[in-house]
Coordinates of C-alpha atoms in Angstrom, one line a residue:
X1 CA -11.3 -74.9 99.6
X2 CA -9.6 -75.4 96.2
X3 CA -8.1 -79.0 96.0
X4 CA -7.2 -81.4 92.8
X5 CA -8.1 -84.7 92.6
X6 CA -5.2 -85.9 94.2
X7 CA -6.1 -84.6 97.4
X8 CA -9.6 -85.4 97.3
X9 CA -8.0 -88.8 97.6
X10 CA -5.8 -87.9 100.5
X11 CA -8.9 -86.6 102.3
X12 CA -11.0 -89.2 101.8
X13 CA -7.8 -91.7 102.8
X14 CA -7.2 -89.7 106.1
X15 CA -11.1 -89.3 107.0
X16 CA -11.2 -93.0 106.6
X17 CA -8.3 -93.8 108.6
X18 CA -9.4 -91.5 111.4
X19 CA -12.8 -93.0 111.6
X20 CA -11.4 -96.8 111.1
X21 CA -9.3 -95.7 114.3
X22 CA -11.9 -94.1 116.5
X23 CA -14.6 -96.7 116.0
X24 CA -11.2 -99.4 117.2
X25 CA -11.0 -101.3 113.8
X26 CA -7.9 -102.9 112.1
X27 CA -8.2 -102.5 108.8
X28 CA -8.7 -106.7 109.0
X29 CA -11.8 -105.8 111.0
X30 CA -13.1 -103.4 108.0
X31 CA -12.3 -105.6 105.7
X32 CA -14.2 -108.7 107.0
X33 CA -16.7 -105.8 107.7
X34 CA -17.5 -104.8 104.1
X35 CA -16.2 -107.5 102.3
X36 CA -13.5 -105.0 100.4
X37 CA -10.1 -106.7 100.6
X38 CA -7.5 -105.7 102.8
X39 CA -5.1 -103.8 100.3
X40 CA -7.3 -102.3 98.6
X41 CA -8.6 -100.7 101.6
X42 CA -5.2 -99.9 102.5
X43 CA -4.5 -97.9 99.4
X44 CA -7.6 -96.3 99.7
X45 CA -6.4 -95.2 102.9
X46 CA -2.8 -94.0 101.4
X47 CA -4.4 -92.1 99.1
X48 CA -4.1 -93.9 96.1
X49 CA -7.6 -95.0 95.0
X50 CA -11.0 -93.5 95.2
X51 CA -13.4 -95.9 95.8
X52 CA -16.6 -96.3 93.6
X53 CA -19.6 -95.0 95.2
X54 CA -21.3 -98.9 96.0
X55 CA -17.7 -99.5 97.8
X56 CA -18.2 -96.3 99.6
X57 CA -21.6 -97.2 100.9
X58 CA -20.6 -99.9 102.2
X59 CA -18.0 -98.3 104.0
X60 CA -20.2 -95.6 105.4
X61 CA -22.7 -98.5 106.8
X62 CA -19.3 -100.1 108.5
X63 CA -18.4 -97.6 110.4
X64 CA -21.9 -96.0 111.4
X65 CA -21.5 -92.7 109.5
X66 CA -23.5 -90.7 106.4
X67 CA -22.5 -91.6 103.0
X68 CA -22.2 -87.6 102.4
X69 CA -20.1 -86.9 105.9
X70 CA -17.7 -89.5 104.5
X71 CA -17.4 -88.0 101.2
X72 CA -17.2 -84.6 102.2
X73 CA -13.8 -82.5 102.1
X74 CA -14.7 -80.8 105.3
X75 CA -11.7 -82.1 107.9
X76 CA -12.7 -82.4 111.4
X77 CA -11.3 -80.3 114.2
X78 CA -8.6 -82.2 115.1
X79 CA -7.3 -82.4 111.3
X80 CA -8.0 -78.7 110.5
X81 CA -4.6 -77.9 110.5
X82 CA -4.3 -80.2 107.1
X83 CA -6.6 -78.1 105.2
X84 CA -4.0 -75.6 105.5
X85 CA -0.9 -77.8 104.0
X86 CA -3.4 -78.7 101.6
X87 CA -4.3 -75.5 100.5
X88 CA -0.7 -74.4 100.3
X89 CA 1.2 -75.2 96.9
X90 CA 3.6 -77.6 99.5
X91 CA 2.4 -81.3 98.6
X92 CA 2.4 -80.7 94.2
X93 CA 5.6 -78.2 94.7
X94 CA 7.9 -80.8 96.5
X95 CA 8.4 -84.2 94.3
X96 CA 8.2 -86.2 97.4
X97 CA 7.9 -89.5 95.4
X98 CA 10.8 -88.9 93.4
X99 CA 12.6 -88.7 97.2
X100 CA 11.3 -92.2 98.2
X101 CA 8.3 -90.1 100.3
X102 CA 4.3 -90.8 99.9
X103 CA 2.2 -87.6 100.4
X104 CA -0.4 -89.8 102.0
X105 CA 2.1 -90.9 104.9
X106 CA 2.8 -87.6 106.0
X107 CA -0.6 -86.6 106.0
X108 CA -1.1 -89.7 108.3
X109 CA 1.7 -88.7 110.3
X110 CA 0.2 -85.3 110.9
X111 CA -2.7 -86.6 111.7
X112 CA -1.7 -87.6 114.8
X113 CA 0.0 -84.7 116.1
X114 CA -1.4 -82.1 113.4
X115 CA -1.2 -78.4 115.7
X116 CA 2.7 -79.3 116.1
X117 CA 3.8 -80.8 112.9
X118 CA 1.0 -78.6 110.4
X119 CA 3.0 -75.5 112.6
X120 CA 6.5 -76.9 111.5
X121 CA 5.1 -77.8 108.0
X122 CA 3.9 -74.3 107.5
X123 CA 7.4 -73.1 108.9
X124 CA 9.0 -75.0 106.5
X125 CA 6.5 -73.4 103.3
X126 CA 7.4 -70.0 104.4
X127 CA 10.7 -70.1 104.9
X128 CA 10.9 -71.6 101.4
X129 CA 8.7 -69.5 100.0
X130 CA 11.2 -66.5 101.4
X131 CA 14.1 -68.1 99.7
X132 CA 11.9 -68.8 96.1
X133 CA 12.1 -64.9 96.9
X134 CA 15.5 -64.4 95.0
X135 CA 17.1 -67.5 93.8
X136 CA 14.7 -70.8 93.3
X137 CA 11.4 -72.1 93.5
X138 CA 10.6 -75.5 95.0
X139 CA 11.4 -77.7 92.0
X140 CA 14.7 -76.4 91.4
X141 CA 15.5 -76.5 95.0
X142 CA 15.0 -80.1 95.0
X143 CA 16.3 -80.3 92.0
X144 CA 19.9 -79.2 93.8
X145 CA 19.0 -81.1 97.1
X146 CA 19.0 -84.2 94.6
X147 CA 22.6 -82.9 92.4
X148 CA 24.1 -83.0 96.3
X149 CA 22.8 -86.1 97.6
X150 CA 24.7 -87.5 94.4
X151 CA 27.7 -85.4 94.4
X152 CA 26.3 -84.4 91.1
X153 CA 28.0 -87.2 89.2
X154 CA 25.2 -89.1 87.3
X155 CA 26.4 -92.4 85.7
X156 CA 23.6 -93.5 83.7
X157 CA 24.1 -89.7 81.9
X158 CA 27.8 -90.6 81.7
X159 CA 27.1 -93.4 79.9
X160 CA 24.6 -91.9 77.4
X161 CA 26.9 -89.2 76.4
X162 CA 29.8 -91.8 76.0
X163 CA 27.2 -93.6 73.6
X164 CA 26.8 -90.3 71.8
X165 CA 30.3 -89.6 71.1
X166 CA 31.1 -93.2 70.2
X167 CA 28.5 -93.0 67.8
X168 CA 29.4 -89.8 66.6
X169 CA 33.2 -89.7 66.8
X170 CA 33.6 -86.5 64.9
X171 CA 34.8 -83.5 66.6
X172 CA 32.6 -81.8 68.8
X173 CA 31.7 -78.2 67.1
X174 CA 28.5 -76.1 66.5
X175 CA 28.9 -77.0 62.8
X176 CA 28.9 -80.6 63.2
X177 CA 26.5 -80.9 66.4
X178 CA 24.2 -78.8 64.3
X179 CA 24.0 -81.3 61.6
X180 CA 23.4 -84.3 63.8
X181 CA 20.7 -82.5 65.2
X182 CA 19.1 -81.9 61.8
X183 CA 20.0 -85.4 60.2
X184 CA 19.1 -87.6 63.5
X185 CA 16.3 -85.4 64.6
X186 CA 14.9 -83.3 62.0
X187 CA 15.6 -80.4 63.8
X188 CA 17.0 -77.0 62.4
X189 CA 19.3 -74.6 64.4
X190 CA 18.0 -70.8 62.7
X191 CA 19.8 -68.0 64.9
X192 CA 17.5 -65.0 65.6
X193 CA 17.5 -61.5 66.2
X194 CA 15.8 -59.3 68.9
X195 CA 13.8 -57.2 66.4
X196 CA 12.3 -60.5 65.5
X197 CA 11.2 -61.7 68.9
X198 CA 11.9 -58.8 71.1
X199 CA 10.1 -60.1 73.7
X200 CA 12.9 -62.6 73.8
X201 CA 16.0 -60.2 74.3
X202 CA 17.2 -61.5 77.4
X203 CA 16.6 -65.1 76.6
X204 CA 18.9 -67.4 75.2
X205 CA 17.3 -70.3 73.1
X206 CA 13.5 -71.3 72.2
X207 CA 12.8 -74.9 71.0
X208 CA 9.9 -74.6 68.6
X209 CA 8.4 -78.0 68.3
X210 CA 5.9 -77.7 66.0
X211 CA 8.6 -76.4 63.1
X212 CA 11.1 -78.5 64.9
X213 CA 13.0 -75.7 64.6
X214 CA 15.7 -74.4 67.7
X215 CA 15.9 -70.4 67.8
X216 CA 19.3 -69.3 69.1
X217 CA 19.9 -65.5 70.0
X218 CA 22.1 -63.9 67.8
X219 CA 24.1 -62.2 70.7
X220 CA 24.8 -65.7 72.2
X221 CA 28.9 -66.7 71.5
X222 CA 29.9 -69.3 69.0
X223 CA 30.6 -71.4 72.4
X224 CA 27.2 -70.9 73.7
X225 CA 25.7 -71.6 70.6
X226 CA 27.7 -75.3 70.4
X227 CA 26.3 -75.7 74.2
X228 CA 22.8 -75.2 73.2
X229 CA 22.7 -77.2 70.3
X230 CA 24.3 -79.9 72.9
X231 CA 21.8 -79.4 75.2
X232 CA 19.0 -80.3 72.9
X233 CA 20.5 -83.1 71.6
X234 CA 20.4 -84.1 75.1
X235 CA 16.5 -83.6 75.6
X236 CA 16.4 -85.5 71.9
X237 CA 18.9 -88.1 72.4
X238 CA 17.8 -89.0 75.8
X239 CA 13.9 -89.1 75.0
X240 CA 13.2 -86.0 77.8
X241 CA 10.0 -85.6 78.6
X242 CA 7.9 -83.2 79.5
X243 CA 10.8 -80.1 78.8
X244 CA 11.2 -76.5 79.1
X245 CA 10.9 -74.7 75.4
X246 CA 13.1 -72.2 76.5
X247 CA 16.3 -71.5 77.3
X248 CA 15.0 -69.7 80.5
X249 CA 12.0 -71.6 82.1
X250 CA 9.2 -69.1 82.5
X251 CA 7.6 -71.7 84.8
X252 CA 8.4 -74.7 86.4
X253 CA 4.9 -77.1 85.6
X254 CA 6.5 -80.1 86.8
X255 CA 9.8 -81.3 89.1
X256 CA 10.1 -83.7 85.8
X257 CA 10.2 -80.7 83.4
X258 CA 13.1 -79.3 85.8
X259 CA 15.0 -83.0 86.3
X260 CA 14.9 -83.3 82.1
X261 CA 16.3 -80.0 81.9
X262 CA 19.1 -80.9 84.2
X263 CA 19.8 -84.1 82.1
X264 CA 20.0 -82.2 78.9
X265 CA 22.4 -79.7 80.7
X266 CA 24.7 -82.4 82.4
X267 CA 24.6 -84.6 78.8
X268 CA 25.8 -81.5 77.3
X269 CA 28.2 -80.8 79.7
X270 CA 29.5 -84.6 79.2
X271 CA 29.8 -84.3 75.6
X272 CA 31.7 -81.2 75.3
X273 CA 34.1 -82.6 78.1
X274 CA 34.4 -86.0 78.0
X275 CA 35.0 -87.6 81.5
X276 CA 38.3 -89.6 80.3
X277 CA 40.4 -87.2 78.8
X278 CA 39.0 -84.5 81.4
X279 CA 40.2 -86.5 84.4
X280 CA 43.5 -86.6 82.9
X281 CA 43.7 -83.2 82.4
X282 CA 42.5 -82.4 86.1
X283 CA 45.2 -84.8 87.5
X284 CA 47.5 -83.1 85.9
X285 CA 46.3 -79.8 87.0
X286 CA 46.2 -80.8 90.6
X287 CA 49.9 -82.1 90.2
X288 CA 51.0 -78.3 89.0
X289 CA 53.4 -76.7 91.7
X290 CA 52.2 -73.5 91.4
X291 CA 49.3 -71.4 90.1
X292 CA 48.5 -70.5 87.4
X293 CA 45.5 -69.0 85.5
X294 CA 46.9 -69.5 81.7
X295 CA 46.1 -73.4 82.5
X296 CA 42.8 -72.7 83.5
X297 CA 42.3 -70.6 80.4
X298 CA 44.2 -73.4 77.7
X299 CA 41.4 -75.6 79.4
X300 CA 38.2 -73.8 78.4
X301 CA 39.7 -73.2 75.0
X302 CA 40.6 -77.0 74.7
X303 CA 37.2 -78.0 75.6
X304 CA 35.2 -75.1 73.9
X305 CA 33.2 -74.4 76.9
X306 CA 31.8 -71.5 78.6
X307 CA 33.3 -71.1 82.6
X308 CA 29.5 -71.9 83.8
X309 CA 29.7 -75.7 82.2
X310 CA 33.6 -76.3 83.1
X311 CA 33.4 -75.7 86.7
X312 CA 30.1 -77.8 86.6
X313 CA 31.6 -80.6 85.1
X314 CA 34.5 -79.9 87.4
X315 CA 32.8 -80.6 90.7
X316 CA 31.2 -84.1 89.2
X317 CA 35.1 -84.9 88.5
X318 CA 36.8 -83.5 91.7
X319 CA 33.9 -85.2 93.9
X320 CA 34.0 -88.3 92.5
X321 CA 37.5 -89.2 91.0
X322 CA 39.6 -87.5 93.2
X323 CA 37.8 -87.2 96.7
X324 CA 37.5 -83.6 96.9
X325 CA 33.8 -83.2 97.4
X326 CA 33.6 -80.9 99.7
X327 CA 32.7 -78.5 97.1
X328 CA 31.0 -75.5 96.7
X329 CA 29.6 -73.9 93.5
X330 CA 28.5 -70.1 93.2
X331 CA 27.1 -68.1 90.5
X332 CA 27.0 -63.9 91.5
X333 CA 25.9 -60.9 88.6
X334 CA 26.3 -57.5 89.0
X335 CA 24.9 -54.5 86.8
X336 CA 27.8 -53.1 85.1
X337 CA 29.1 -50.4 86.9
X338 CA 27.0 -50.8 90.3
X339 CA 28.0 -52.1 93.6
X340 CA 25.0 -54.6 93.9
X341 CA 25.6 -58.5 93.6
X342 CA 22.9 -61.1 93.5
X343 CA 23.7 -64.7 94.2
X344 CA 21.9 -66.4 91.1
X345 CA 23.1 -69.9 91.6
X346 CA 24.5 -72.6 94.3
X347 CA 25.2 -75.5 94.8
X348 CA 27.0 -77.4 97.6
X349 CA 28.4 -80.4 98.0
X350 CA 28.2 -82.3 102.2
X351 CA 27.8 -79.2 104.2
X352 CA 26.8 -75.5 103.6
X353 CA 29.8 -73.6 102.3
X354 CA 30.9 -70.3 101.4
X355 CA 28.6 -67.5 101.0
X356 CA 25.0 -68.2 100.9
X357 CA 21.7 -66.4 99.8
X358 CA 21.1 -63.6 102.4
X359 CA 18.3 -61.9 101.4
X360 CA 18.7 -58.2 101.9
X361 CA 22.0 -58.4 103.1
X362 CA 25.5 -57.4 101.9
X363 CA 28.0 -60.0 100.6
X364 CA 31.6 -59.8 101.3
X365 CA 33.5 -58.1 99.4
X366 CA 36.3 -59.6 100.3
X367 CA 35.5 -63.1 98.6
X368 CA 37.5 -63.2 95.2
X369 CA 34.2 -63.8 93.5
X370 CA 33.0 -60.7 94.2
X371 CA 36.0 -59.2 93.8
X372 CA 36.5 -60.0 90.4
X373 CA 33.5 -58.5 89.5
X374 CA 34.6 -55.3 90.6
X375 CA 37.8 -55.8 88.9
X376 CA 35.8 -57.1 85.8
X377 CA 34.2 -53.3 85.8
X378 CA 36.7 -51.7 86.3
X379 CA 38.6 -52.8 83.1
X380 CA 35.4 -52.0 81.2
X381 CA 35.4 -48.4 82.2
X382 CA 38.5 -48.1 81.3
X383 CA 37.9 -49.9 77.6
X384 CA 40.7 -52.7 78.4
X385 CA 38.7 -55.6 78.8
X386 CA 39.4 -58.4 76.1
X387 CA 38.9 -61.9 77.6
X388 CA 37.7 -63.6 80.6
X389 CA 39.3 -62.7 84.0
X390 CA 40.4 -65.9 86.0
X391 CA 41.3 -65.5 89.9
X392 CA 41.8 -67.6 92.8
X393 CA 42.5 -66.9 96.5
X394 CA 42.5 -68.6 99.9
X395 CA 40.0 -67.8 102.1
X396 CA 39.3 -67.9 105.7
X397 CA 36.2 -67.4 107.2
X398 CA 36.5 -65.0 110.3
X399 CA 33.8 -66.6 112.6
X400 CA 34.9 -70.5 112.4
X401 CA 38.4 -70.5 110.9
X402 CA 37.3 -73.0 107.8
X403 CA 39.1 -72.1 104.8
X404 CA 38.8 -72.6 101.3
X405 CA 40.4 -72.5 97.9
X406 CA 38.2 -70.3 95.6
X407 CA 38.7 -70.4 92.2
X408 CA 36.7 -67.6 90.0
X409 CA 36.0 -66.6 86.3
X410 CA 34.4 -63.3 85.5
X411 CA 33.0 -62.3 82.0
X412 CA 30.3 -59.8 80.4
X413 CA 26.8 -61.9 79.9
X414 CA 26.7 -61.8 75.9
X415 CA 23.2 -61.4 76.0
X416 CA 22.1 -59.0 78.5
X417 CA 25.1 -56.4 77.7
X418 CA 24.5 -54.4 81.0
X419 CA 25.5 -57.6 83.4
X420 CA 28.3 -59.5 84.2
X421 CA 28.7 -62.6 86.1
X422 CA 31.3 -64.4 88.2
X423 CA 30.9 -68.3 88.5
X424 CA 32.9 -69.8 91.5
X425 CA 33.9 -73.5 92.6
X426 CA 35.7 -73.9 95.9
X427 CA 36.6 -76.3 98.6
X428 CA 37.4 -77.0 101.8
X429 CA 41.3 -77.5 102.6
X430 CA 41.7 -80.1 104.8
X431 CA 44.9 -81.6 105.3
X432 CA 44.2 -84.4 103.2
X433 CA 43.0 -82.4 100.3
X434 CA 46.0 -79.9 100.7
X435 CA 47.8 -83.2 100.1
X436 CA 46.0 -83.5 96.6
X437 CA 46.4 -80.3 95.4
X438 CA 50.2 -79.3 94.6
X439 CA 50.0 -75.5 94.4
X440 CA 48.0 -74.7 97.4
X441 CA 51.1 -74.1 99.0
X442 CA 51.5 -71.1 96.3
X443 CA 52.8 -68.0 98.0
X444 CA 51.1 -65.8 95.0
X445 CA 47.8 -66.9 95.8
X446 CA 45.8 -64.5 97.8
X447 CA 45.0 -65.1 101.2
X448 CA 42.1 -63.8 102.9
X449 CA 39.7 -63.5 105.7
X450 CA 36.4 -63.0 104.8
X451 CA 33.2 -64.0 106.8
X452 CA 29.1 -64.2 105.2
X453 CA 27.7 -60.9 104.9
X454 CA 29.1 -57.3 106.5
X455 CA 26.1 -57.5 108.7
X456 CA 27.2 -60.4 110.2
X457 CA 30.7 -59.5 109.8
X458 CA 33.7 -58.8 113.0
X459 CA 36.1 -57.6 110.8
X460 CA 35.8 -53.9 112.2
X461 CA 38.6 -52.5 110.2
X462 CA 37.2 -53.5 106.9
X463 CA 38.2 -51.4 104.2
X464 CA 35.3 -53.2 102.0
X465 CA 32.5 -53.1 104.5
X466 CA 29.3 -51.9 103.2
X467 CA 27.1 -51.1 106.3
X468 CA 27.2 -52.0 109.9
X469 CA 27.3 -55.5 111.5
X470 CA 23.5 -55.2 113.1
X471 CA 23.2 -58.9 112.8
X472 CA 25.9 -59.7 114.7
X473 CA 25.5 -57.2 117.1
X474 CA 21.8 -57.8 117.6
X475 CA 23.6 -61.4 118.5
X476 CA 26.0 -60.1 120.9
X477 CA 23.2 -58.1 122.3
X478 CA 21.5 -61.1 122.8
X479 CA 24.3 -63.1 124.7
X480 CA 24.5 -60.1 127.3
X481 CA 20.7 -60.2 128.2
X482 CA 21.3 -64.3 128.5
X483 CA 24.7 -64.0 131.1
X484 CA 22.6 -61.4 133.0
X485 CA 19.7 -63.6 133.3
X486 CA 21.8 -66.3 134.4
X487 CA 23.1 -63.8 137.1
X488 CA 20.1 -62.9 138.5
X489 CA 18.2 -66.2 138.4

């Protein structure tokens, strides 16, 4: 068994524990026993030191065992279920401290029901490992679990972005956030092409720290450009480390690497749309009688931003500011030209919302954020595409009757020229938001039922469904078999 030194110290803290417990000593007992004290046999225990090998001998001699049985990484029957968690990527892929959560008292935990919880555990790997599949790995699903369980509104962030403008009250542009990061930081923005690096095509930005130089794709927009620079001002301005080099992260080393990266994304976001004068804007938004996409639009060029960091900072300002937080965030692509959508991104808000990753499933069509796309395509074909498309629409989901306001922006990805994407932000109209919001009583806006995926889907008469509902008619087959049981039992 392959295991780092962090769980040989989680071994020997369980073994010790389990052997403390069968031989009927309080850790008082041991203590008096070998003459260690009492905490420091209790982090030993927790996993957090590895005694040296006189304390360790002593130990052994307490409890009546061999120095070597002790010291072993063989687990006993009963805890043989834990070499299998501790095999498994789970206890270096989840941050558990950063969630208040010490590997060492789960482990203890297990221990004393280890065939039931190690089975739930394991349960829990695969079905993340099955959702890694397609959309996130561990770190960045924690990363999300931890935007949510904040609203993703970060204060402390807030403030150092509000520092950063204060100090540098000149107007936010590539030009000028370009030469801040070469006079405060001594770093150089070069643009590049793909016949330099064409191993790079598909990637955004590379942070070369050895030339202190940051390498931005030549294909990115001027806006992207300005939100890149922004972002590493953010890892520079901040002191982030460890980070990500690229744009892209190739691999996720750390749940750190991923949380600095999400800094530097949210400072960036906080510069190019200060939280003041974007609040003001969003009031006055909200307060619109009717709907209207051309104020959606004046915004993004007012702020400079792409539709990716507007609805971002969007949801930090709705959630906290105005009390709409039951929010929803989506990011779908499609190859131009093909009927295929992949959910790249999400992020929700109190309860699951909206579409959600279905792995080898069909999505709606109906939703306007998949919609758009097609609507996106069709204007290319046709050689009439010049801006951004910008859509809304009031949906109602089939199975449950919840409905949402969606609001969606669909563009070409600059780099990868065979893509586009739509990005989505939605919530849930209650009556109290409705209250909030003065257009949602707009007739123009689009109304629509719409459910998860068309195998789950009722809506027979679909003019958008993609293949048959076997989900939901394995389910109803399902619920006959049960009334019939009932019947005959």
């Amino acid at each position: 068994m392959t295991i780092n030194q962090e769980h040989v110290k989680l071994i020997f803290g369980i073994k010790l524990r389990e052997l403390r417990n069968t031989k009927g000593l309080s850790l008082s007992d041991l203590s008096k026993k070998t003459k260690i004290s009492h905490s420091y046999l209790n982090e030993i225990e927790k996993g957090k030191k590895y005694p040296k090998s006189d304390k360790i001998l002593l130990i052994a001699n307490a409890l009546e065992v061999e120095y070597d049985e002790l010291v072993s990484l063989k687990l006993s029957n009963k805890l043989q279920p834990l070499a299998i968690l501790l095999q498994s990527n789970f206890l270096t892929e989840i941050p558990f401290d950063f969630f208040g959560v010490e590997p060492a008292n789960l482990l203890a935990i297990m221990s004393d029901a280890p065939d039931k919880l190690s089975a739930f555990i394991n349960a829990i790997i695969n079905i993340g490992r099955n959702y890694n599949m397609s959309v996130e790995n561990f770190h960045h699903a924690a990363m999300r679990s931890y935007q949510e369980m904040h609203n993703n509104y970060f204060e402390s962030i807030e403030e150092e972005a509000a520092n950063f403008r204060k100090k540098h009250d000149s107007e936010i542009s590539l030009a000028n956030l370009s030469e801040v990061l070469n006079k405060d930081f001594d770093i150089k923005v070069k643009v590049f092409k793909s016949e330099e690096y064409p191993v790079l095509v598909n990637m955004r930005s590379i942070y070369k720290p050895n030339t202190r130089e940051l390498l931005i794709h030549e294909n990115t927009t001027e806006i992207q450009k300005t939100y890149t620079v922004a972002k590493e001002i953010g890892f520079q301005f901040m002191e982030l480390s460890p980070r990500a080099l690229s744009s892209q992260a190739i691999d996720s080393h750390s749940f750190d690497e991923v949380l600095n990266s999400f800094k530097a994304s949210y400072f960036a976001g906080a510069i190019l749309i200060p939280r003041e004068e974007f609040k003001a804007d969003i009031e006055n938004w909200l307060a619109q009688p009717t709907w209207n996409a051309d104020h959606i639009e004046s915004l993004l060029e007012k702020y400079n931003c792409t539709p990716e960091t507007f609805f971002y900072r969007l949801t930090s300002i709705l959630a906290k500011f105005f009390g709409i937080d039951t929010l929803f965030y989506m990011r779908f692509e499609s190859m131009v030209g093909s009927n295929e959508y992949w959910l790249t991104k999400e992020m929700h808000l109190a309860r699951r919302l909206g579409p959600q990753e279905k792995v080898n499933e069909h999505y709606c069509r109906r939703w306007v954020s998949i919609d758009i796309l097609d609507k996106l395509a069709f204007k290319q074909s046709i050689n009439t595409y010049k801006k951004p498309l910008i859509d809304c629409q009031i949906s109602t989901m089939k199975e449950n009757g919840s409905t949402y306001f969606v609001m969606s922006i669909a563009r070409p990805l600059n780099i990868q020229k065979n893509k586009n994407e739509s990005v989505n932000i939605g919530f849930e109209l209650t009556d109290e938001i409705k209250s909030k919001v003065g257009f949602i009583q707009d007739n123009k806006i689009n109304k629509m039922e719409v459910n998860q995926t068309c195998e789950r889907c009722s809506i027979f008469d679909c003019q958008q469904r993609q293949t048959a509902p076997v989900v939901l008619q394995a389910k109803r087959q399902k619920l006959e078999i049960k009334k019939l049981l009932n019947k005959l039992s």
